[in-house]
Every structure is written in structure tokens, then in C-alpha cells.
XYZ file of C-alpha atoms in Angstrom:
469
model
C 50.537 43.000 -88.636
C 54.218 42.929 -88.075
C 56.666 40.497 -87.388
C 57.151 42.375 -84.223
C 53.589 42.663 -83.355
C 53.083 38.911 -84.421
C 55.542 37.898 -81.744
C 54.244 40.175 -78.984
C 50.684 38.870 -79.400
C 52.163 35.518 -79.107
C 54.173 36.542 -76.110
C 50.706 37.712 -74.444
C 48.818 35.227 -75.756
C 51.321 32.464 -73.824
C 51.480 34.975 -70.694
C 48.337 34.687 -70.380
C 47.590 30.890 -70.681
C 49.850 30.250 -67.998
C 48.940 32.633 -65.608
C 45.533 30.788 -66.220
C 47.201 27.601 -65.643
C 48.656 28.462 -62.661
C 45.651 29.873 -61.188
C 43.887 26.681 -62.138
C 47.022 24.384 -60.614
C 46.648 26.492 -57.452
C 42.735 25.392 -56.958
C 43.771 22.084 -57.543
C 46.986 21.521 -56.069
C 45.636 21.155 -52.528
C 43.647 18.275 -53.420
C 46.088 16.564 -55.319
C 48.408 16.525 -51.929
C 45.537 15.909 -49.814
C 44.796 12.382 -52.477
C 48.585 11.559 -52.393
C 48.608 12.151 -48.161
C 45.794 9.606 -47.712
C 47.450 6.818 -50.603
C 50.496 7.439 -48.669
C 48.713 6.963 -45.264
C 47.498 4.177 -46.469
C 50.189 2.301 -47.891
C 52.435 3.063 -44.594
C 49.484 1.365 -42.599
C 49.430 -2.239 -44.700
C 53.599 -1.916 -45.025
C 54.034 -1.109 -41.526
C 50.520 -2.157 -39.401
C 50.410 -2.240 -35.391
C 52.419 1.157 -35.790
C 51.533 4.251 -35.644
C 52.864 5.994 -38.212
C 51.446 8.513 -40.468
C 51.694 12.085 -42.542
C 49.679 14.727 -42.938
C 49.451 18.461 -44.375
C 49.652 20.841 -41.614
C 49.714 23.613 -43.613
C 48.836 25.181 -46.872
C 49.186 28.665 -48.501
C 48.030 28.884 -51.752
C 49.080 31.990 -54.338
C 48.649 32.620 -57.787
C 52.419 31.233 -59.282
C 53.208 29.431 -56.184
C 51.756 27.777 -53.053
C 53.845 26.733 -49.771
C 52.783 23.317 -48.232
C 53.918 22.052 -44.718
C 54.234 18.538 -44.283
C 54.075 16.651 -40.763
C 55.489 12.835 -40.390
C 54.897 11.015 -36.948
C 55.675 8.245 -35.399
C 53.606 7.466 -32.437
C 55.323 6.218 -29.499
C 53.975 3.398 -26.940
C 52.940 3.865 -24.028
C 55.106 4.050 -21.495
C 57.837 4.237 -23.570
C 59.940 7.071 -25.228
C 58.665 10.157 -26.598
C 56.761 9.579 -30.414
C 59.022 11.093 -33.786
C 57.667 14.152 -34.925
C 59.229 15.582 -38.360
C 58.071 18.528 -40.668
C 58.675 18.845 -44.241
C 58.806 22.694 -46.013
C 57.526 22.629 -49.609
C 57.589 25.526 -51.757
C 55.136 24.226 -55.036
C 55.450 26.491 -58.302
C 52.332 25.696 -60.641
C 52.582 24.716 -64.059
C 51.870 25.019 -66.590
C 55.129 26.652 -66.866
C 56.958 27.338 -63.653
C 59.812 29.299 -63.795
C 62.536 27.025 -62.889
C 61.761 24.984 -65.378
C 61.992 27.580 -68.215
C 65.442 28.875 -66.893
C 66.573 25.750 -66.971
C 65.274 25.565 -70.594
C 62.317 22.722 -70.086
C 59.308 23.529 -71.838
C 56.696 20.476 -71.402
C 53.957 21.767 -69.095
C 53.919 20.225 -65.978
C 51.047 20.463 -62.959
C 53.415 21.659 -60.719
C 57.554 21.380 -59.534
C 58.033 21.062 -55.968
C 61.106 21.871 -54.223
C 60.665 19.568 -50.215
C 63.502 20.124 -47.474
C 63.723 18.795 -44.010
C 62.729 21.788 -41.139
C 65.081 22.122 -38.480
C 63.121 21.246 -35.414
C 64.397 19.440 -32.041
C 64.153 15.990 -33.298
C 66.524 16.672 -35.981
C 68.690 19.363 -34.261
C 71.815 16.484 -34.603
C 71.243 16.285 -38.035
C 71.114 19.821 -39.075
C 74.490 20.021 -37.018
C 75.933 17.727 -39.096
C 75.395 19.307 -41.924
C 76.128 22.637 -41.027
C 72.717 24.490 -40.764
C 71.808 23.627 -44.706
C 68.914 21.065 -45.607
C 69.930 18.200 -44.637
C 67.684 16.068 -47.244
C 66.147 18.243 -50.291
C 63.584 17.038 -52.987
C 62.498 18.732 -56.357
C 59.988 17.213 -58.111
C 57.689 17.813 -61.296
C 54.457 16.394 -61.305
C 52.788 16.123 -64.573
C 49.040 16.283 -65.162
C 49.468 12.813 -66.008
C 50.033 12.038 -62.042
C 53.873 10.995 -62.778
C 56.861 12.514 -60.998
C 60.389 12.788 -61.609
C 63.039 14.513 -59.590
C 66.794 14.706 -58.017
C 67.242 13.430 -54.504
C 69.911 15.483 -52.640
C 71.620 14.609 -48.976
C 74.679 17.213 -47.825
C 77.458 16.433 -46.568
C 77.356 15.443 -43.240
C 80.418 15.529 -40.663
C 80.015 14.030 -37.014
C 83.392 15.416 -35.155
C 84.890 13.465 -32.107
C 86.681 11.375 -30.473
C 84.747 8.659 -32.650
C 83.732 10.701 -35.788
C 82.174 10.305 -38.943
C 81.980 12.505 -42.702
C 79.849 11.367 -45.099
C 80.205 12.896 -48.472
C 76.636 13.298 -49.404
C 74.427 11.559 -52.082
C 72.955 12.696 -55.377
C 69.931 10.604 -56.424
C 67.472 10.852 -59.695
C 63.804 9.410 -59.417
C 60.771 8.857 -61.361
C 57.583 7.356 -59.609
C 53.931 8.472 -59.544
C 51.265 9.608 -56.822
C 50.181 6.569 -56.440
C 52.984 5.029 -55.416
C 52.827 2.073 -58.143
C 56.328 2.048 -59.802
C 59.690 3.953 -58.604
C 62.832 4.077 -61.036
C 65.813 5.294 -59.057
C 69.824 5.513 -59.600
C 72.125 7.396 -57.465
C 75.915 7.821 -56.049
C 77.384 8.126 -52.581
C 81.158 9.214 -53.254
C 82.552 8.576 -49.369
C 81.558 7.551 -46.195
C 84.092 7.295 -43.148
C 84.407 6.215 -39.805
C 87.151 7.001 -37.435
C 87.900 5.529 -33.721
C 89.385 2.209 -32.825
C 89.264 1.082 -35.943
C 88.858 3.183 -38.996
C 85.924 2.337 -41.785
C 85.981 3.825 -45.268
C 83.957 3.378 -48.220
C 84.680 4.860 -51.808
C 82.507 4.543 -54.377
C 78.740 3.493 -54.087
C 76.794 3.580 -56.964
C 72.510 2.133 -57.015
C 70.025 1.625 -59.282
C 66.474 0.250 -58.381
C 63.584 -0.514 -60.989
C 60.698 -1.742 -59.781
C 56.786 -1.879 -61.066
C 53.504 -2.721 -58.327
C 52.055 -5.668 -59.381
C 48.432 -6.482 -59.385
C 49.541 -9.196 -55.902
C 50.867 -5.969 -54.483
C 54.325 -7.337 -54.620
C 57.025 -4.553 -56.012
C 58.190 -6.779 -58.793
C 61.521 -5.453 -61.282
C 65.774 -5.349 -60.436
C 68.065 -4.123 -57.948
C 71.843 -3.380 -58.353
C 74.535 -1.805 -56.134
C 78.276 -1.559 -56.579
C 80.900 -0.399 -54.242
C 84.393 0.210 -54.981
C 86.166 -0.509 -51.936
C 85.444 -0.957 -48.517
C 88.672 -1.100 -46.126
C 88.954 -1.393 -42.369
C 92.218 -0.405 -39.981
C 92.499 -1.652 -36.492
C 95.465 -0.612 -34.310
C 97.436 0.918 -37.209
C 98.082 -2.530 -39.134
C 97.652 -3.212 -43.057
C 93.935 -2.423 -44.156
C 91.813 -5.389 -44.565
C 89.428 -4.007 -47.933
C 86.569 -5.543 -50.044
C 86.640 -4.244 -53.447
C 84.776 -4.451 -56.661
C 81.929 -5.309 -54.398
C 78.153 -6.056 -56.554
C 75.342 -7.200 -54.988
C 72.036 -7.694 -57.854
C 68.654 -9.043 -57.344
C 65.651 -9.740 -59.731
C 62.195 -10.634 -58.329
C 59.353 -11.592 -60.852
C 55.787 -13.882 -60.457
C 55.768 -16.869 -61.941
C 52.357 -19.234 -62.600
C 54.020 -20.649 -59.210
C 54.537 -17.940 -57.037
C 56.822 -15.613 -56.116
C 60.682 -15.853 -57.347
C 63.766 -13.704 -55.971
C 67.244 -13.778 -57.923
C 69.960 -12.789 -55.315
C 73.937 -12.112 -56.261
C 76.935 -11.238 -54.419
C 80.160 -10.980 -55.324
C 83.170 -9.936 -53.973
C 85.786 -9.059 -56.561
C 89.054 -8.949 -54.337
C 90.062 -9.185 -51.074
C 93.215 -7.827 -49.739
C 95.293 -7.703 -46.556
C 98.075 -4.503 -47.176
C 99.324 -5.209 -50.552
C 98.885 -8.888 -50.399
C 95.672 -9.819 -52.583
C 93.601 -12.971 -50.135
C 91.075 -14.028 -53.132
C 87.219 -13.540 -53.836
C 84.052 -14.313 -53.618
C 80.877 -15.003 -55.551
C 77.738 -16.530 -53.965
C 73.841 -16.738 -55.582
C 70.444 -17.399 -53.953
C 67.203 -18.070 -55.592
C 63.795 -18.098 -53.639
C 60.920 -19.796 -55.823
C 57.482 -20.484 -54.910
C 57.239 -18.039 -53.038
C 52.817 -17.203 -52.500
C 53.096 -13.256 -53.002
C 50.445 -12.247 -50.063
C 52.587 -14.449 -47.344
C 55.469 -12.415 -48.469
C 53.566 -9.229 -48.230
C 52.387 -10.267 -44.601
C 55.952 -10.950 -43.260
C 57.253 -8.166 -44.818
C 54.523 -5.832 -42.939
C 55.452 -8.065 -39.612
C 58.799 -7.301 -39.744
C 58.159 -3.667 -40.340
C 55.727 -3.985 -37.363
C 58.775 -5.180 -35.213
C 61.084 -2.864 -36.304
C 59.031 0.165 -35.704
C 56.144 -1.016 -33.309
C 56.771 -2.120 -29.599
C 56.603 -6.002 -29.413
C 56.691 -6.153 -25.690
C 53.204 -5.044 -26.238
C 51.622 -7.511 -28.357
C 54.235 -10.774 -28.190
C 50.990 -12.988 -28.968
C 49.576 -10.828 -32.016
C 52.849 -10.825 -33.530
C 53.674 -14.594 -32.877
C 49.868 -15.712 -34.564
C 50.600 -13.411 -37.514
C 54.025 -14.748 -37.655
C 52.487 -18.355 -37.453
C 49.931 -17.629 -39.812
C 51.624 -16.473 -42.543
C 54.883 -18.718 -42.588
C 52.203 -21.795 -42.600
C 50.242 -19.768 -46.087
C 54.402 -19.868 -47.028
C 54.521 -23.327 -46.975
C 51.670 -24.118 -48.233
C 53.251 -23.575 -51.364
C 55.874 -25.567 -51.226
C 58.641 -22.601 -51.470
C 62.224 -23.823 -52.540
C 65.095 -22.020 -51.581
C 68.394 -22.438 -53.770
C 72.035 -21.247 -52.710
C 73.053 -21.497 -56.688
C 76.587 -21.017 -56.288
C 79.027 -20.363 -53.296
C 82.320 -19.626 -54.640
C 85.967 -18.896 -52.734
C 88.535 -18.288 -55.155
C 92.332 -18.100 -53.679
C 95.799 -17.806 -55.388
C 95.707 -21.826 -56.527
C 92.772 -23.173 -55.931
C 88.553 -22.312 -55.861
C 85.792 -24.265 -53.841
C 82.082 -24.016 -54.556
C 79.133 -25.136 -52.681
C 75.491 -25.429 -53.847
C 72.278 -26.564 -51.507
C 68.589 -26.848 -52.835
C 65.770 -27.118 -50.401
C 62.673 -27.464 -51.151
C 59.971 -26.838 -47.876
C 57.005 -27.906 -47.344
C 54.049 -27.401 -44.743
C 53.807 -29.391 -41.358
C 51.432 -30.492 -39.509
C 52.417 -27.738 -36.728
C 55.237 -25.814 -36.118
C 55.960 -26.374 -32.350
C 56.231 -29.833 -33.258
C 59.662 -31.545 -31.771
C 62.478 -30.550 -33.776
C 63.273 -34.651 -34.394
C 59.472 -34.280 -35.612
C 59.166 -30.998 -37.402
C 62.193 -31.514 -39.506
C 61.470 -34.303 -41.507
C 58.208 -32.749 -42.171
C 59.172 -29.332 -42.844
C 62.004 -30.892 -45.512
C 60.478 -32.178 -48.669
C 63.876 -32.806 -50.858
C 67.230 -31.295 -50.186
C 70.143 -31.531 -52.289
C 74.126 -30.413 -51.415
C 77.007 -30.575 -53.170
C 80.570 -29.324 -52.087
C 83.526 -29.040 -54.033
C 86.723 -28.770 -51.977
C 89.934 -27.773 -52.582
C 92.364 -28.934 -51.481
C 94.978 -25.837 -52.899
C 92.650 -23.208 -51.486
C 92.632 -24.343 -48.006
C 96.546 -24.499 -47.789
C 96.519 -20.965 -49.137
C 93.966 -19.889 -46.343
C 96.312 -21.358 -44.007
C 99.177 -19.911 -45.483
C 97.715 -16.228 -45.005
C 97.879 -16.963 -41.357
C 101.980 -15.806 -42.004
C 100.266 -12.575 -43.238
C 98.249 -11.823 -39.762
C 101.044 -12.992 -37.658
C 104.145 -12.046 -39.426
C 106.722 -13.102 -36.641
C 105.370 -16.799 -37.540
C 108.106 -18.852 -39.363
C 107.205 -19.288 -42.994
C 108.545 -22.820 -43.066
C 106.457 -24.018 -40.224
C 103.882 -22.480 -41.755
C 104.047 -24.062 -45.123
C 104.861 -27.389 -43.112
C 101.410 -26.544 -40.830
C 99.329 -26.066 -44.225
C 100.293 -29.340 -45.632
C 99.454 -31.518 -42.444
C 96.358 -29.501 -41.842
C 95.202 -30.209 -45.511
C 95.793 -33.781 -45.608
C 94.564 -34.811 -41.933
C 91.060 -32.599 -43.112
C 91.290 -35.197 -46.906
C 91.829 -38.074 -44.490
C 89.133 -37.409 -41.599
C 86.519 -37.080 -44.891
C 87.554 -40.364 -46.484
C 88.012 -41.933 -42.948
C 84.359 -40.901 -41.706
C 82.680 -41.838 -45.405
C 81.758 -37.891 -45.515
C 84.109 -37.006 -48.944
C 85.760 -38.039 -51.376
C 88.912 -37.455 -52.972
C 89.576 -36.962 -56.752
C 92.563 -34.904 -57.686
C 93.179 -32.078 -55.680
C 89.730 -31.480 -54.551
C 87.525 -33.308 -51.785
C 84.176 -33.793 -53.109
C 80.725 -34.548 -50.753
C 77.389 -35.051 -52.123
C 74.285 -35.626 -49.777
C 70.640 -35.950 -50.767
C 67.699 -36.342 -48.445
C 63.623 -37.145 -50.107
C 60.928 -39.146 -48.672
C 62.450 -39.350 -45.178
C 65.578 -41.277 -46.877
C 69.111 -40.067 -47.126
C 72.257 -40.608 -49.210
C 75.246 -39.412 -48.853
C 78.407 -39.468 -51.920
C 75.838 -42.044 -53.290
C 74.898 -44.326 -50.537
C 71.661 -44.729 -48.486
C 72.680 -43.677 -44.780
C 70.002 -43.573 -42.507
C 69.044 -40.365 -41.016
C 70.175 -40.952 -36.883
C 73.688 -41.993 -38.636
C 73.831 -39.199 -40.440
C 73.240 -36.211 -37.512
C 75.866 -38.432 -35.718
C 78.218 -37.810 -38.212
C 77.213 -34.126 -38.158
C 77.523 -34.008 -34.664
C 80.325 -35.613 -33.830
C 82.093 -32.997 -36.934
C 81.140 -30.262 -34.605
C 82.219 -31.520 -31.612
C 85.292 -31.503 -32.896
């Protein structure tokens, strides 16, 4: 045989495989959606119970290359109140092994099937489809591999809201990988531009995200978190623009043999009025101890509250509420503000709290009651300075620029020493250098404060009369 006819028997030979693939993806497509549409269903219901929310496959068409699915999402409404959500999804599904977009676009590893999802235009999302000028508002295309895991691009238009107040959003481009059963979801993505114009006008440049996270066997969604914006700037009544940039917020949840911990960071890279740069920010949280099904149960209550109708059921929420903060404590959770951090021109002051919680007898107990029991330990620390607070008054010359700039210098100084003087005067700081330091610590109902045992009515005098102030 020839070269030639070697190639065209090969040519057949691969025709034919996948138009038996295909046929054999077709026959078992539908049941594949039908699988995912229940595990869906069913996730929805223990993320977001007392609600009645749900999908389902409202229509399928299934050919030999291709098959067109019709997805419906709705949200029941309660009674008496407004009319329920009701969305459809279009799917056009090419079968695998080999489906043509993926060999023009020169990908050869057989998949079960690529899906390409859009939003329908319908009358709940007649708004939406304005916005973005007729096209899809939200498209999907995913491949599915006979191994059950999916990967795919994530694509909202451009979206423009015209008016007296309007809005333009510039779109967002997303990539994915997950599985049917819902298990682990990688995702990174970029939103270029959003603005708002009215009163005051709202932009933000530059958002970039990136989630990784993995089921574990608790159910918890376990893995990291990151998103960074470049700037985010407000104008009111035509003055400077007040913007936020180099903006990063991380987090990092894993299970320890105790529980439950979350990693939290923020951090606000500059801040600047006009030209004029006002300083920055950097602040840290940790939640440890945390029992994994509690935080699975108030996670699904607050779903339940955001979607469901509390007016409804005030008592089932409040017992599950109850119920699952008091399986919370009986863990003894700690929660940790690491690091708060305000950084100006001359000077930086930090702050740091640990609290660790612990389970009451009852919460509806007095608050004079409850609080001593709810508090196991607590420890604060602040680090004042004194540099940073005259150049926070000092920006007041910035906001108000008729203000004299000797008075105001003169104002920062005063200020600055009568707030050194009040802390020495009142035992609640102390001074070293240029910063006022505080310490207080609070375990087995007694209290110290910069080192020495205060007892706890003095103390929320002191805190009191600070705020009465």
C-alpha cells in the first residue's frame, strides 16, 4: 500500500472512531447532566436550606455530533411576597471524542464533550441584556473529560447602564477548572474597569483574582484566595479624588487537629487625596479553632437569610443560629487581629488583639453576665504614635484648604500632647519616645492593664468615661 493510501486509511480509520464516539457521548451525555443537575440540587439545598432554590433540564435534543440542552434556575418566592426568579440557560454540547472546536483550535486530547452555556434573554433579565447590547450577557465553554473534570473560560460583556446616574463596566475574562461533582474549583480572572457616575463619581482600574480551593472530607472548601486592585478613586462635587491603590486582600483556610483556621490580609498600599499621598494600611486576622460543621451551618444560615424570607421563620432561624454558635464555642475558637497597621509621612501605629472565646452557660444571659463567660483570655496591645496623629491632623489643611497652615500645625501639636497627657493622666498609656504605648490583658475574670491588676468595674469606667468624651 501507498503512502497515500496508508494515510487515507488512517484518515477513515480516525473518522470513523469518532463518529462512534460521538454517537456514544450523545447516549450518555443526558445522564451525565441529569447526575450533575441533582449534585448541584443538592449542594444548593445544604449551602442555601429554607430556600427554594433549584435547577433543572428543561430541555434536551440530542444529535449525532452535537446535542442542545436547556437549563432552568429558580428561585421560589414566599408567599405573599414578590414574584419567584426564573432564569434559562442555552447550551449547545459538541461530543467528544473530538469536537470540532477543539481541533480548529489545534487540541487533540479526547474529551466527553465541550459545552458552550449563555444566558437566554427572557423578562427577568431583559435589563441585563440591555446593558449589554443584545449579546450574551454571561457565556461559558467548557470541556468535560471522561474523567468527570472540567475546564473552561468564563466570559461577562461589557455592560453600560446610561443615565442620569450611570454605570460601564468593562467586562471580565475568567479561566476555570473544577469537576461534576463540585469538589475542587481553580479559578483566576481580570476585570479591567468598572465606573460609576452621579453625585459622586466611582472608578476602579485594575482587578485581578485567583481562587484555589479543594472539598474536604468536613465539607469545608479548604485552599487560598487572592485579589488585587489597582486603584480605586472617588470624586464628590468636582474636588481632588480621594483613591485606594495597590489594594490586596489574601486569605488561606486549612484544618488543623484543632479545628478550623482562616488566614485573612488586607492591605492598602497608598492612599491619596489629589496629588498629596495620606499613607497606608496593612491589617491581618486569623480565626483558629474554628469546629468545621458549625462553620458549615452558619454559612448555610446566612445564605438562608440572604435568599429566604426571615419574616417567615424568625424562630427557626434564631434556634439554628443559637445552635450552632453554642457547637462554635464549644471549641474554644480564638480570633486574632495579627497586625493593624497605619503608616503616615513620619510616623506608623499598630494594634494587635487576641481573643480567645469560650462557651456560656446561655447566651441571653445579662451582658454584665455573659461577658465574662463568653471571654476566656484576651490580650491587646497598641502602639501609638505620636508623629502619625499630628500628620492626620495636619491633612485636615488638605480637606479644608482656606484653613491657616500655622494654626493648623499649632492645632496638631496641642491635640497630640493633650491625647499623651489624658493617657498618662487616666493610667490608660504610656509614653516612651514618640509613641504612646497601652497594654491590657484580661484571664480568669482578672484584668491588667500596662502591667497592673485593675479590677474589671474600674476598667469599663475608664472605657466609658473615654467615650463619653
Amino acid at each position: 500500500m501507498t503512502k497515500a493510501g496508508i494515510a487515507a486509511t488512517a484518515l477513515v480509520v480516525v473518522a470513523a472512531a469518532g463518529i462512534a464516539g460521538a454517537w456514544y457521548t450523545g447516549t450518555r451525555l443526558e445522564g451525565v447532566l441529569l447526575d450533575s443537575i441533582e449534585q448541584a440540587n443538592q449542594r444548593m439545598q445544604s449551602q442555601f436550606p429554607n430556600t427554594d432554590l433549584a435547577v433543572e433540564l428543561a430541555g434536551f435534543e440530542r444529535g449525532w455530533f452535537s446535542s442542545q440542552a436547556r437549563y432552568r434556575l429558580l428561585l421560589q418566592a414566599p408567599e405573599g411576597g414578590e414574584p419567584g426568579l426564573e432564569v434559562f440557560v442555552n447550551d449547545h454540547i459538541e461530543h467528544g471524542p473530538l469536537p470540532l472546536s477543539r481541533l480548529t483550535s489545534f487540541r487533540w486530547w479526547p474529551v466527553m464533550a465541550v459545552s458552550h452555556a449563555q444566558l437566554e434573554q427572557g423578562e427577568a433579565l431583559a435589563e441585563l441584556f440591555a446593558a449589554s447590547a443584545g449579546r450574551p450577557p454571561v457565556t461559558l465553554t467548557s470541556s468535560v473529560s471522561y474523567t468527570n473534570r472540567i475546564t473552561g473560560e468564563l466570559q461577562v460583556a461589557p455592560l453600560n447602564w446610561p443615565g442620569e446616574q450611570s454605570a460601564t463596566f468593562s467586562g471580565l475574562s475568567a479561566v476555570y477548572a473544577t469537576d461534576t461533582a463540585g469538589d475542587g474549583l481553580k479559578l483566576s480572572g481580570r476585570v479591567d474597569s468598572v465606573e460609576l457616575k452621579g453625585q459622586a463619581n466611582i472608578s476602579l482600574v485594575g482587578m485581578d483574582f485567583v481562587l484555589d480551593r479543594q472539598r474536604d472530607a468536613s465539607g469545608l472548601y479548604l485552599g487560598s484566595g487572592r485579589l488585587e486592585l489597582d486603584q480605586l478613586a472617588a470624586v464628590v462635587d468636582g474636588r481632588p479624588a480621594l483613591s485606594l491603590s495597590e489594594m490586596v486582600q489574601s486569605d488561606v483556610t486549612r484544618l488543623d487537629a484543632d479545628g478550623a483556621r482562616m488566614e485573612m490580609t488586607y492591605r492598602i498600599g497608598s492612599v491619596n487625596y489629589g496629588a498629596n499621598r495620606l499613607g497606608s494600611m496593612d491589617m491581618g486576622w486569623t480565626l483558629s479553632r474554628l469546629d468545621p460543621q458549625s462553620v458549615l451551618d452558619l454559612a448555610a444560615i446566612y445564605n438562608s437569610a440572604l435568599l429566604g424570607d426571615i419574616e417567615q421563620q424568625p424562630q427557626v432561624l434564631s434556634e439554628q443560629l443559637e445552635a450552632a454558635l453554642g457547637q462554635l464555642l464549644e471549641g474554644q475558637p480564638r480570633v486574632s487581629l495579627d497586625n493593624f497597621s497605619i503608616r503616615t509621612t513620619n510616623g506608623e501605629s499598630r494594634f494587635s488583639l487576641g481573643l480567645d472565646l469560650d462557651r456560656p452557660l446561655s447566651l441571653e444571659l445579662p451582658t454584665e453576665v455573659l461577658v465574662p463567660q463568653l471571654i476566656d483570655r484576651l490580650e491587646a496591645k497598641l502602639v501609638l504614635s505620636k508623629p502619625m496623629l499630628m500628620d492626620m491632623v495636619r491633612h485636615k489643611a488638605l480637606f479644608q484648604p482656606q484653613a491657616d497652615q500655622a494654626a493648623v500645625e499649632q492645632e496638631a501639636a496641642v491635640l497630640v500632647e493633650m491625647v499623651a497627657g489624658m493617657a498618662e493622666m487616666l493610667q490608660l498609656g504610656q509614653i516612651e519616645g514618640d509613641n504612646i504605648l497601652s497594654q491590657l490583658s484580661y484571664a480568669g475574670g482578672s484584668a491588667k492593664l500596662n502591667g497592673q491588676p485593675i479590677a474589671l468595674e474600674d476598667l469599663v469606667g475608664l472605657l466609658a468615661g473615654m467615650q463619653g468624651m
